[in-house]
mmCIF file of C-alpha atoms in Angstrom:
data_model
loop_
_atom_site.group_PDB
_atom_site.id
_atom_site.type_symbol
_atom_site.label_atom_id
_atom_site.label_comp_id
_atom_site.label_asym_id
_atom_site.label_seq_id
_atom_site.Cartn_x
_atom_site.Cartn_y
_atom_site.Cartn_z
ATOM 1 C CA UNK A 1216 142.139 115.570 270.070
ATOM 2 C CA UNK A 1217 138.985 114.106 269.352
ATOM 3 C CA UNK A 1218 135.800 116.603 269.466
ATOM 4 C CA UNK A 1219 132.569 115.067 269.865
ATOM 5 C CA UNK A 1220 129.477 118.205 269.078
ATOM 6 C CA UNK A 1221 125.903 117.815 269.511
ATOM 7 C CA UNK A 1222 123.554 120.860 268.518
ATOM 8 C CA UNK A 1223 120.699 122.093 268.760
ATOM 9 C CA UNK A 1224 118.440 125.243 267.511
ATOM 10 C CA UNK A 1225 115.198 125.866 268.416
ATOM 11 C CA UNK A 1226 112.291 128.924 267.175
ATOM 12 C CA UNK A 1227 111.117 129.226 271.481
ATOM 13 C CA UNK A 1228 107.628 130.081 272.108
ATOM 14 C CA UNK A 1229 106.885 133.664 270.795
ATOM 15 C CA UNK A 1230 108.649 134.797 268.493
ATOM 16 C CA UNK A 1231 107.802 133.517 264.272
ATOM 17 C CA UNK A 1232 110.719 132.523 262.400
ATOM 18 C CA UNK A 1233 113.565 131.387 264.155
ATOM 19 C CA UNK A 1234 116.715 133.788 263.031
ATOM 20 C CA UNK A 1235 119.976 131.644 264.395
ATOM 21 C CA UNK A 1236 122.102 130.054 263.294
ATOM 22 C CA UNK A 1237 124.604 127.266 264.112
ATOM 23 C CA UNK A 1238 127.662 125.981 261.435
ATOM 24 C CA UNK A 1239 129.572 122.507 262.703
ATOM 25 C CA UNK A 1240 132.280 121.872 260.363
ATOM 26 C CA UNK A 1241 134.478 120.446 262.477
ATOM 27 C CA UNK A 1242 137.196 121.954 263.971
ATOM 28 C CA UNK A 1243 135.113 124.670 262.276
ATOM 29 C CA UNK A 1244 132.155 125.608 265.222
ATOM 30 C CA UNK A 1245 130.311 128.578 265.074
ATOM 31 C CA UNK A 1246 126.872 130.345 265.990
ATOM 32 C CA UNK A 1247 124.651 132.924 264.434
ATOM 33 C CA UNK A 1248 121.559 134.781 266.555
ATOM 34 C CA UNK A 1249 119.393 137.116 262.932
ATOM 35 C CA UNK A 1250 117.808 140.965 263.558
ATOM 36 C CA UNK A 1251 116.122 143.120 261.062
ATOM 37 C CA UNK A 1252 112.642 141.662 261.321
ATOM 38 C CA UNK A 1253 112.268 137.401 260.355
ATOM 39 C CA UNK A 1254 113.603 137.637 256.429
ATOM 40 C CA UNK A 1255 116.399 140.069 257.916
ATOM 41 C CA UNK A 1256 118.038 137.902 260.889
ATOM 42 C CA UNK A 1257 117.555 134.574 258.508
ATOM 43 C CA UNK A 1258 119.258 136.300 256.439
ATOM 44 C CA UNK A 1259 122.569 138.153 257.872
ATOM 45 C CA UNK A 1260 122.749 134.866 260.052
ATOM 46 C CA UNK A 1261 123.262 132.022 257.645
ATOM 47 C CA UNK A 1262 124.747 134.244 254.853
ATOM 48 C CA UNK A 1263 127.926 135.753 258.226
ATOM 49 C CA UNK A 1264 127.799 131.620 258.324
ATOM 50 C CA UNK A 1265 128.369 130.908 254.470
ATOM 51 C CA UNK A 1266 131.035 133.376 254.193
ATOM 52 C CA UNK A 1267 132.867 132.072 256.878
ATOM 53 C CA UNK A 1268 132.581 128.041 255.835
ATOM 54 C CA UNK A 1269 134.072 128.978 252.294
ATOM 55 C CA UNK A 1270 136.656 131.142 253.759
ATOM 56 C CA UNK A 1271 137.842 128.140 256.028
ATOM 57 C CA UNK A 1272 138.153 125.318 253.867
ATOM 58 C CA UNK A 1273 140.199 127.455 251.066
ATOM 59 C CA UNK A 1274 142.320 128.949 254.516
ATOM 60 C CA UNK A 1275 141.570 132.704 253.695
ATOM 61 C CA UNK A 1276 143.036 134.201 256.203
ATOM 62 C CA UNK A 1277 142.886 134.356 259.737
ATOM 63 C CA UNK A 1278 139.271 133.322 262.137
ATOM 64 C CA UNK A 1279 139.132 136.712 263.222
ATOM 65 C CA UNK A 1280 139.473 138.594 259.368
ATOM 66 C CA UNK A 1281 136.704 135.312 257.852
ATOM 67 C CA UNK A 1282 134.709 137.095 260.385
ATOM 68 C CA UNK A 1283 135.465 140.391 259.243
ATOM 69 C CA UNK A 1284 134.620 139.534 255.760
ATOM 70 C CA UNK A 1285 131.497 137.876 256.973
ATOM 71 C CA UNK A 1286 130.653 141.023 257.889
ATOM 72 C CA UNK A 1287 131.277 142.607 254.167
ATOM 73 C CA UNK A 1288 129.141 140.777 253.263
ATOM 74 C CA UNK A 1289 126.196 140.890 255.359
ATOM 75 C CA UNK A 1290 126.050 144.909 255.332
ATOM 76 C CA UNK A 1291 126.874 144.171 251.230
ATOM 77 C CA UNK A 1292 124.076 142.653 251.284
ATOM 78 C CA UNK A 1293 121.982 144.561 252.984
ATOM 79 C CA UNK A 1294 123.461 148.251 251.225
ATOM 80 C CA UNK A 1295 122.192 145.554 247.396
ATOM 81 C CA UNK A 1296 118.462 144.374 248.939
ATOM 82 C CA UNK A 1297 115.375 147.179 250.350
ATOM 83 C CA UNK A 1298 113.875 144.000 251.818
ATOM 84 C CA UNK A 1299 116.425 142.883 254.291
ATOM 85 C CA UNK A 1300 118.172 146.974 254.479
ATOM 86 C CA UNK A 1301 119.779 147.157 258.037
ATOM 87 C CA UNK A 1302 119.944 143.295 258.698
ATOM 88 C CA UNK A 1303 123.109 142.868 261.484
ATOM 89 C CA UNK A 1304 123.475 138.903 263.288
ATOM 90 C CA UNK A 1305 126.056 137.994 265.666
ATOM 91 C CA UNK A 1306 128.976 136.289 265.611
ATOM 92 C CA UNK A 1307 131.219 133.553 267.894
ATOM 93 C CA UNK A 1308 133.319 130.971 265.961
ATOM 94 C CA UNK A 1309 135.684 128.335 267.561
ATOM 95 C CA UNK A 1310 138.982 126.718 265.389
ATOM 96 C CA UNK A 1311 140.253 123.494 267.033
ATOM 97 C CA UNK A 1312 143.197 123.012 266.531
ATOM 98 C CA UNK A 1313 145.774 120.585 268.312
ATOM 99 C CA UNK A 1314 145.006 120.930 271.485
ATOM 100 C CA UNK A 1315 144.544 124.692 271.084
ATOM 101 C CA UNK A 1316 141.194 126.665 270.558
ATOM 102 C CA UNK A 1317 141.046 130.245 268.167
ATOM 103 C CA UNK A 1318 137.367 132.519 268.551
ATOM 104 C CA UNK A 1319 136.528 135.399 266.774
ATOM 105 C CA UNK A 1320 133.515 137.197 268.589
ATOM 106 C CA UNK A 1321 131.105 139.713 267.832
ATOM 107 C CA UNK A 1322 127.713 140.519 269.594
ATOM 108 C CA UNK A 1323 126.200 139.193 272.513
ATOM 109 C CA UNK A 1324 126.417 135.669 271.777
ATOM 110 C CA UNK A 1325 128.834 133.115 273.730
ATOM 111 C CA UNK A 1326 131.302 131.057 274.483
ATOM 112 C CA UNK A 1327 131.660 129.516 277.575
ATOM 113 C CA UNK A 1328 134.411 126.826 278.407
ATOM 114 C CA UNK A 1329 133.782 124.426 282.050
ATOM 115 C CA UNK A 1330 137.083 122.845 283.647
ATOM 116 C CA UNK A 1331 137.275 121.193 286.215
ATOM 117 C CA UNK A 1332 134.087 121.888 287.282
ATOM 118 C CA UNK A 1333 133.588 125.500 287.038
ATOM 119 C CA UNK A 1334 132.664 127.972 283.837
ATOM 120 C CA UNK A 1335 134.343 129.696 282.248
ATOM 121 C CA UNK A 1336 133.077 132.517 280.409
ATOM 122 C CA UNK A 1337 135.543 132.650 277.068
ATOM 123 C CA UNK A 1338 133.454 136.082 275.214
ATOM 124 C CA UNK A 1339 132.658 139.965 276.504
ATOM 125 C CA UNK A 1340 129.243 140.368 275.658
ATOM 126 C CA UNK A 1341 128.781 143.927 273.416
ATOM 127 C CA UNK A 1342 126.306 145.728 274.544
ATOM 128 C CA UNK A 1343 125.849 149.376 276.135
ATOM 129 C CA UNK A 1344 124.686 147.424 279.555
ATOM 130 C CA UNK A 1345 127.680 145.885 279.247
ATOM 131 C CA UNK A 1346 129.745 148.498 278.668
ATOM 132 C CA UNK A 1347 127.959 149.969 282.007
ATOM 133 C CA UNK A 1348 128.412 147.104 284.310
ATOM 134 C CA UNK A 1349 132.546 147.305 283.181
ATOM 135 C CA UNK A 1350 132.529 150.836 284.084
ATOM 136 C CA UNK A 1351 130.843 150.614 287.616
ATOM 137 C CA UNK A 1352 128.073 152.456 286.749
ATOM 138 C CA UNK A 1353 125.579 149.249 286.642
ATOM 139 C CA UNK A 1354 126.889 145.809 289.287
ATOM 140 C CA UNK A 1355 125.716 142.569 287.938
ATOM 141 C CA UNK A 1356 121.762 142.311 289.522
ATOM 142 C CA UNK A 1357 121.381 145.505 288.521
ATOM 143 C CA UNK A 1358 122.536 144.873 284.955
ATOM 144 C CA UNK A 1359 120.431 141.298 284.079
ATOM 145 C CA UNK A 1360 117.201 143.706 284.416
ATOM 146 C CA UNK A 1361 118.347 146.825 283.056
ATOM 147 C CA UNK A 1362 115.228 147.246 280.388
ATOM 148 C CA UNK A 1363 118.717 147.580 277.486
ATOM 149 C CA UNK A 1364 120.589 144.600 277.918
ATOM 150 C CA UNK A 1365 119.654 144.158 274.287
ATOM 151 C CA UNK A 1366 120.916 146.527 273.371
ATOM 152 C CA UNK A 1367 124.909 145.428 270.947
ATOM 153 C CA UNK A 1368 127.387 148.367 270.543
ATOM 154 C CA UNK A 1369 128.588 145.640 268.038
ATOM 155 C CA UNK A 1370 126.626 143.624 265.085
ATOM 156 C CA UNK A 1371 128.508 141.970 261.760
ATOM 157 C CA UNK A 1372 126.799 143.678 258.351
ATOM 158 C CA UNK A 1373 125.457 147.566 260.381
ATOM 159 C CA UNK A 1374 128.540 149.294 259.401
ATOM 160 C CA UNK A 1375 131.252 148.754 256.510
ATOM 161 C CA UNK A 1376 134.322 148.100 259.190
ATOM 162 C CA UNK A 1377 134.052 145.836 262.858
ATOM 163 C CA UNK A 1378 135.909 145.041 265.675
ATOM 164 C CA UNK A 1379 136.649 141.215 266.509
ATOM 165 C CA UNK A 1380 137.307 139.969 269.573
ATOM 166 C CA UNK A 1381 139.897 137.092 269.621
ATOM 167 C CA UNK A 1382 141.207 134.447 271.462
ATOM 168 C CA UNK A 1383 142.961 131.451 271.907
ATOM 169 C CA UNK A 1384 142.828 128.606 274.731
ATOM 170 C CA UNK A 1385 144.642 125.622 275.839
ATOM 171 C CA UNK A 1386 143.025 122.649 275.804
ATOM 172 C CA UNK A 1387 142.582 119.728 278.346
ATOM 173 C CA UNK A 1388 141.313 116.071 278.111
ATOM 174 C CA UNK A 1389 138.209 116.735 278.731
ATOM 175 C CA UNK A 1390 137.127 120.214 278.923
ATOM 176 C CA UNK A 1391 133.638 121.450 277.250
ATOM 177 C CA UNK A 1392 133.107 123.722 274.659
ATOM 178 C CA UNK A 1393 129.190 125.954 275.131
ATOM 179 C CA UNK A 1394 128.790 127.415 272.287
ATOM 180 C CA UNK A 1395 125.195 129.369 271.661
ATOM 181 C CA UNK A 1396 123.247 132.832 271.474
ATOM 182 C CA UNK A 1397 121.438 135.499 273.982
ATOM 183 C CA UNK A 1398 117.955 132.964 274.181
ATOM 184 C CA UNK A 1399 119.570 130.466 276.161
ATOM 185 C CA UNK A 1400 121.886 132.640 278.686
ATOM 186 C CA UNK A 1401 118.731 135.321 278.889
ATOM 187 C CA UNK A 1402 116.547 132.351 279.967
ATOM 188 C CA UNK A 1403 119.154 130.216 282.270
ATOM 189 C CA UNK A 1404 121.457 131.596 284.884
ATOM 190 C CA UNK A 1405 125.202 130.550 284.756
ATOM 191 C CA UNK A 1406 124.221 128.295 287.333
ATOM 192 C CA UNK A 1407 121.865 126.268 286.185
ATOM 193 C CA UNK A 1408 124.293 125.649 283.204
ATOM 194 C CA UNK A 1409 127.230 125.207 284.247
ATOM 195 C CA UNK A 1410 125.038 122.361 286.074
ATOM 196 C CA UNK A 1411 123.638 121.750 282.953
ATOM 197 C CA UNK A 1412 127.355 121.193 281.848
ATOM 198 C CA UNK A 1413 128.620 119.519 284.324
ATOM 199 C CA UNK A 1414 125.960 116.620 285.104
ATOM 200 C CA UNK A 1415 125.404 115.432 281.948
ATOM 201 C CA UNK A 1416 127.703 113.604 280.238
ATOM 202 C CA UNK A 1417 125.779 113.453 276.843
ATOM 203 C CA UNK A 1418 126.225 116.377 274.766
ATOM 204 C CA UNK A 1419 122.673 115.538 272.665
ATOM 205 C CA UNK A 1420 121.239 115.011 276.222
ATOM 206 C CA UNK A 1421 122.864 118.095 277.838
ATOM 207 C CA UNK A 1422 121.764 120.848 274.452
ATOM 208 C CA UNK A 1423 118.476 119.232 274.573
ATOM 209 C CA UNK A 1424 117.760 119.457 278.131
ATOM 210 C CA UNK A 1425 119.350 123.262 278.079
ATOM 211 C CA UNK A 1426 116.973 124.555 274.846
ATOM 212 C CA UNK A 1427 114.030 122.718 276.566
ATOM 213 C CA UNK A 1428 114.833 124.374 280.025
ATOM 214 C CA UNK A 1429 115.058 127.955 277.822
ATOM 215 C CA UNK A 1430 111.705 127.029 276.967
ATOM 216 C CA UNK A 1431 110.341 126.604 280.194
ATOM 217 C CA UNK A 1432 111.584 130.003 281.239
ATOM 218 C CA UNK A 1433 109.788 131.603 279.145
ATOM 219 C CA UNK A 1434 111.519 130.802 275.236
ATOM 220 C CA UNK A 1435 110.734 134.780 274.189
ATOM 221 C CA UNK A 1436 114.282 134.508 272.029
ATOM 222 C CA UNK A 1437 115.247 131.255 269.430
ATOM 223 C CA UNK A 1438 117.183 129.962 271.615
ATOM 224 C CA UNK A 1439 121.211 128.153 269.704
ATOM 225 C CA UNK A 1440 123.285 125.462 271.614
ATOM 226 C CA UNK A 1441 126.713 123.661 270.146
ATOM 227 C CA UNK A 1442 128.668 121.649 272.933
ATOM 228 C CA UNK A 1443 131.802 120.333 271.536
ATOM 229 C CA UNK A 1444 133.637 117.506 274.225
ATOM 230 C CA UNK A 1445 137.374 117.525 273.499
ATOM 231 C CA UNK A 1446 139.127 114.100 274.837
ATOM 232 C CA UNK A 1447 142.553 111.870 274.284
ATOM 233 C CA UNK A 1448 145.501 113.691 273.092
ATOM 234 C CA UNK A 1449 146.747 116.484 270.708
ATOM 235 C CA UNK A 1450 145.703 114.829 267.643
ATOM 236 C CA UNK A 1451 143.888 115.553 264.305
ATOM 237 C CA UNK A 1452 139.488 116.563 264.944
ATOM 238 C CA UNK A 1453 137.127 113.610 264.629
ATOM 239 C CA UNK A 1454 133.729 114.768 264.470
ATOM 240 C CA UNK A 1455 131.032 112.456 266.068
ATOM 241 C CA UNK A 1456 127.626 115.292 266.308
ATOM 242 C CA UNK A 1457 124.054 114.592 267.865
ATOM 243 C CA UNK A 1458 121.588 114.741 266.983
ATOM 244 C CA UNK A 1459 119.912 118.664 266.157
ATOM 245 C CA UNK A 1460 116.663 118.388 266.689
ATOM 246 C CA UNK A 1461 115.000 121.599 264.881
ATOM 247 C CA UNK A 1462 118.676 122.330 263.011
ATOM 248 C CA UNK A 1463 119.581 124.601 261.248
ATOM 249 C CA UNK A 1464 122.321 123.866 258.917
ATOM 250 C CA UNK A 1465 123.498 125.771 256.398
ATOM 251 C CA UNK A 1466 125.281 125.151 252.850
ATOM 252 C CA UNK A 1467 127.967 125.818 251.656
ATOM 253 C CA UNK A 1468 128.426 129.133 248.874
ATOM 254 C CA UNK A 1469 131.076 130.163 245.884
ATOM 255 C CA UNK A 1470 133.483 132.853 246.795
ATOM 256 C CA UNK A 1471 132.782 134.744 243.190
ATOM 257 C CA UNK A 1472 136.327 134.804 241.156
ATOM 258 C CA UNK A 1473 138.079 138.144 242.061
ATOM 259 C CA UNK A 1474 140.107 138.312 238.610
ATOM 260 C CA UNK A 1475 142.641 137.678 237.493
ATOM 261 C CA UNK A 1476 146.025 139.817 238.652
ATOM 262 C CA UNK A 1477 146.718 142.677 236.305
ATOM 263 C CA UNK A 1478 149.648 142.551 234.034
ATOM 264 C CA UNK A 1479 153.225 145.021 235.172
ATOM 265 C CA UNK A 1480 153.323 147.807 233.432
ATOM 266 C CA UNK A 1481 155.882 148.333 230.721
ATOM 267 C CA UNK A 1482 159.964 148.388 231.739
ATOM 268 C CA UNK A 1483 161.555 150.951 231.123
ATOM 269 C CA UNK A 1484 162.310 152.667 227.140
ATOM 270 C CA UNK A 1485 159.209 151.487 225.405
ATOM 271 C CA UNK A 1486 158.475 153.475 222.934
ATOM 272 C CA UNK A 1487 156.538 156.290 223.931
ATOM 273 C CA UNK A 1488 152.848 156.439 221.920
ATOM 274 C CA UNK A 1489 150.098 158.616 221.468
ATOM 275 C CA UNK A 1490 147.253 158.792 223.871
ATOM 276 C CA UNK A 1491 144.294 159.616 221.562
ATOM 277 C CA UNK A 1492 140.935 161.739 222.901
ATOM 278 C CA UNK A 1493 139.016 159.422 223.290
ATOM 279 C CA UNK A 1494 139.843 157.328 225.911
ATOM 280 C CA UNK A 1495 140.827 160.873 227.622
ATOM 281 C CA UNK A 1496 136.674 160.976 227.457
ATOM 282 C CA UNK A 1497 136.352 156.779 228.135
ATOM 283 C CA UNK A 1498 138.101 157.567 231.430
ATOM 284 C CA UNK A 1499 136.623 160.516 232.214
ATOM 285 C CA UNK A 1500 132.671 158.734 231.677
ATOM 286 C CA UNK A 1501 134.553 155.945 234.669
ATOM 287 C CA UNK A 1502 135.475 158.289 236.884
ATOM 288 C CA UNK A 1503 132.837 159.974 237.271
ATOM 289 C CA UNK A 1504 130.796 157.219 237.358
ATOM 290 C CA UNK A 1505 132.795 155.765 240.121
ATOM 291 C CA UNK A 1506 132.871 158.968 241.219
ATOM 292 C CA UNK A 1507 128.177 159.508 241.194
ATOM 293 C CA UNK A 1508 128.123 155.468 242.183
ATOM 294 C CA UNK A 1509 130.689 156.271 245.722
ATOM 295 C CA UNK A 1510 128.115 159.328 246.705
ATOM 296 C CA UNK A 1511 124.906 157.478 245.376
ATOM 297 C CA UNK A 1512 126.660 154.265 248.553
ATOM 298 C CA UNK A 1513 127.272 156.449 250.713
ATOM 299 C CA UNK A 1514 123.489 157.865 250.700
ATOM 300 C CA UNK A 1515 122.092 155.018 250.717
ATOM 301 C CA UNK A 1516 124.810 153.222 254.186
ATOM 302 C CA UNK A 1517 123.857 156.537 255.886
ATOM 303 C CA UNK A 1518 120.010 156.089 255.021
ATOM 304 C CA UNK A 1519 119.744 152.931 257.093
ATOM 305 C CA UNK A 1520 121.435 154.262 259.526
ATOM 306 C CA UNK A 1521 119.838 155.355 262.823
ATOM 307 C CA UNK A 1522 121.026 157.377 265.845
ATOM 308 C CA UNK A 1523 118.957 159.456 269.231
ATOM 309 C CA UNK A 1524 120.101 162.481 269.717
ATOM 310 C CA UNK A 1525 119.349 165.738 270.533
ATOM 311 C CA UNK A 1526 118.446 168.575 267.745
ATOM 312 C CA UNK A 1527 117.711 171.559 269.975
ATOM 313 C CA UNK A 1528 117.091 171.391 274.149
ATOM 314 C CA UNK A 1529 114.826 168.361 273.142
ATOM 315 C CA UNK A 1530 115.609 164.500 272.365
ATOM 316 C CA UNK A 1531 115.390 163.675 268.319
ATOM 317 C CA UNK A 1532 116.078 160.424 266.535
ATOM 318 C CA UNK A 1533 118.357 161.027 264.078
ATOM 319 C CA UNK A 1534 119.099 159.829 260.272
ATOM 320 C CA UNK A 1535 122.651 158.820 260.145
ATOM 321 C CA UNK A 1536 125.881 159.511 262.561
ATOM 322 C CA UNK A 1537 126.869 161.925 264.542
ATOM 323 C CA UNK A 1538 129.918 162.205 262.988
ATOM 324 C CA UNK A 1539 130.722 165.035 260.402
ATOM 325 C CA UNK A 1540 133.536 165.125 256.832
ATOM 326 C CA UNK A 1541 134.841 167.793 255.840
ATOM 327 C CA UNK A 1542 132.448 170.295 257.242
ATOM 328 C CA UNK A 1543 129.263 168.672 256.452
ATOM 329 C CA UNK A 1544 126.459 166.570 259.382
ATOM 330 C CA UNK A 1545 126.266 163.492 257.751
ATOM 331 C CA UNK A 1546 122.927 162.975 259.849
ATOM 332 C CA UNK A 1547 119.367 165.002 259.896
ATOM 333 C CA UNK A 1548 116.643 164.639 261.873
ATOM 334 C CA UNK A 1549 113.989 162.251 261.067
ATOM 335 C CA UNK A 1550 111.781 163.084 264.121
ATOM 336 C CA UNK A 1551 112.042 165.835 266.500
ATOM 337 C CA UNK A 1552 109.804 164.618 270.882
ATOM 338 C CA UNK A 1553 109.303 166.619 272.817
ATOM 339 C CA UNK A 1554 111.509 165.254 275.389
ATOM 340 C CA UNK A 1555 113.577 168.485 276.656
ATOM 341 C CA UNK A 1556 116.993 166.687 275.707
ATOM 342 C CA UNK A 1557 118.672 167.999 280.315
ATOM 343 C CA UNK A 1558 115.947 166.075 282.029
ATOM 344 C CA UNK A 1559 116.754 163.365 280.146
ATOM 345 C CA UNK A 1560 120.786 163.547 280.399
ATOM 346 C CA UNK A 1561 119.683 163.692 283.801
ATOM 347 C CA UNK A 1562 119.379 160.317 283.378
ATOM 348 C CA UNK A 1563 122.165 157.930 284.599
ATOM 349 C CA UNK A 1564 121.905 155.250 281.329
ATOM 350 C CA UNK A 1565 121.115 158.515 279.132
ATOM 351 C CA UNK A 1566 124.039 160.812 280.553
ATOM 352 C CA UNK A 1567 125.911 160.752 276.687
ATOM 353 C CA UNK A 1568 122.868 161.461 274.458
ATOM 354 C CA UNK A 1569 124.384 164.247 273.114
ATOM 355 C CA UNK A 1570 127.687 162.416 270.933
ATOM 356 C CA UNK A 1571 124.386 160.160 270.005
ATOM 357 C CA UNK A 1572 123.043 156.222 270.773
ATOM 358 C CA UNK A 1573 123.714 154.343 268.136
ATOM 359 C CA UNK A 1574 120.835 152.194 267.038
ATOM 360 C CA UNK A 1575 120.550 149.868 264.514
ATOM 361 C CA UNK A 1576 117.265 150.511 262.957
ATOM 362 C CA UNK A 1577 114.109 152.944 263.087
ATOM 363 C CA UNK A 1578 112.772 150.390 265.669
ATOM 364 C CA UNK A 1579 115.629 150.860 268.668
ATOM 365 C CA UNK A 1580 115.520 154.507 268.300
ATOM 366 C CA UNK A 1581 112.081 154.472 269.196
ATOM 367 C CA UNK A 1582 112.292 152.444 271.755
ATOM 368 C CA UNK A 1583 115.407 154.491 273.424
ATOM 369 C CA UNK A 1584 112.705 156.963 273.076
ATOM 370 C CA UNK A 1585 109.641 155.804 274.590
ATOM 371 C CA UNK A 1586 111.838 154.154 277.138
ATOM 372 C CA UNK A 1587 113.303 157.871 278.407
ATOM 373 C CA UNK A 1588 109.926 158.905 278.368
ATOM 374 C CA UNK A 1589 109.399 156.355 280.578
ATOM 375 C CA UNK A 1590 112.351 156.703 282.522
ATOM 376 C CA UNK A 1591 110.758 160.269 283.721
ATOM 377 C CA UNK A 1592 107.446 159.657 284.143
ATOM 378 C CA UNK A 1593 109.048 157.560 286.672
ATOM 379 C CA UNK A 1594 111.673 159.878 288.211
ATOM 380 C CA UNK A 1595 108.769 162.186 288.186
ATOM 381 C CA UNK A 1596 106.795 160.669 290.234
ATOM 382 C CA UNK A 1597 109.736 159.675 292.612
ATOM 383 C CA UNK A 1598 109.545 164.163 293.076
ATOM 384 C CA UNK A 1599 106.178 164.600 293.878
ATOM 385 C CA UNK A 1600 106.052 161.803 296.089
ATOM 386 C CA UNK A 1601 109.207 162.698 298.014
ATOM 387 C CA UNK A 1602 107.578 166.778 297.749
ATOM 388 C CA UNK A 1603 104.149 164.808 298.927
ATOM 389 C CA UNK A 1604 106.102 162.597 302.088
ATOM 390 C CA UNK A 1605 107.441 165.790 303.047
ATOM 391 C CA UNK A 1606 104.661 167.923 303.210
ATOM 392 C CA UNK A 1607 102.727 165.394 305.337
ATOM 393 C CA UNK A 1608 106.216 165.340 307.476
ATOM 394 C CA UNK A 1609 105.863 169.409 307.839
ATOM 395 C CA UNK A 1610 102.728 169.272 308.547
ATOM 396 C CA UNK A 1611 102.703 166.516 311.154
ATOM 397 C CA UNK A 1612 105.921 168.592 313.397
ATOM 398 C CA UNK A 1613 103.366 171.742 313.771
ATOM 399 C CA UNK A 1614 100.917 169.943 315.048
ATOM 400 C CA UNK A 1615 103.352 167.325 317.202
ATOM 401 C CA UNK A 1616 103.243 169.318 320.030
ATOM 402 C CA UNK A 1617 99.644 167.662 321.876
ATOM 403 C CA UNK A 1618 100.444 164.655 323.113
ATOM 404 C CA UNK A 1619 99.840 161.389 320.863
ATOM 405 C CA UNK A 1620 97.361 162.898 319.034
ATOM 406 C CA UNK A 1621 99.707 163.897 316.260
ATOM 407 C CA UNK A 1622 100.654 162.967 312.175
ATOM 408 C CA UNK A 1623 102.177 159.088 311.694
ATOM 409 C CA UNK A 1624 104.489 160.110 308.341
ATOM 410 C CA UNK A 1625 105.276 156.881 308.338
ATOM 411 C CA UNK A 1626 102.969 155.103 309.432
ATOM 412 C CA UNK A 1627 100.252 152.893 306.268
ATOM 413 C CA UNK A 1628 96.557 151.720 306.004
ATOM 414 C CA UNK A 1629 95.613 148.636 306.661
ATOM 415 C CA UNK A 1630 95.936 146.136 304.243
#
């Protein structure tokens, strides 16, 4: 089946750099939205796409396995390079395989399919708010306006392992695929996205319109869109890329040599040899070195993990992960706030505070604490207002027996 592709990415109206990236190497298409500051986010998104591109060209593993390997590459770079510590990225990738489309997805970038004039979402956002919506704790309208709608529960590179969503879609002549970052979906609603995709035949024009409208609606984030039009009978895909203003392309990187396969052990009956004491010392030294490296690596990893939880009866920001290993805590409180945990847990969104709310970095943890303080202040204000209204209503009942001179609890000042 023939594939016609157009792609564009833009810095937006607020950000100082573009942490988005896309990959168009038909039949492989992907988008990534980096996080961790300008430098870290840009490194994460590009490294993730470079990794899956290289693995795909060498036919190493499935698409989901390639995305998982991209996670390892970003995570290891984050541990090695202090300048990009804590970086991560979303990643949504698709491979056109004849008349089938294979998908792999982590994060809140999205894949859509337009068929017969209808828009179908092919991916599920990995965010705290989306999970609450799926559990029925938030409506779609509440979720779309929630202050934590961008807090990810899964991302590439923030942990040593990641769960990758997979999917397969049967393609038909006339299908249109859109891969995009949340810089588009956060600024342009699904109805308008459908209208542009349905009413703009040229994919190059369509991506330009989508990027332009995201910026016109505020452009608070980088925005990236890739459109693929499928046509004809199943067969080998061909690329006819459209122009991509402000495009961010990725280059091919070479996978490291993993070294030769070790030889098999000698067959039975081989002559027994003495093992020199010097070799014993070498192997002991190697074991100790590996153990030290493992402990240092674990420590470095834990130092880069953050979550918000409970210390005593206070909300606290922890460095590490909310779990134990062999009876040892894998976290320690970095900041204990004056906010009372029992009060915070009365808020619906923070009811799971005791189990820990994992975040990507310290700044995100600070933001959650600020949100808890704001929500509690608002709750207290509402309670005071209710108490005041109750007092006014009681006073009105006491004075109301004298005809029309009683208090009016619902009265409001004239504008």
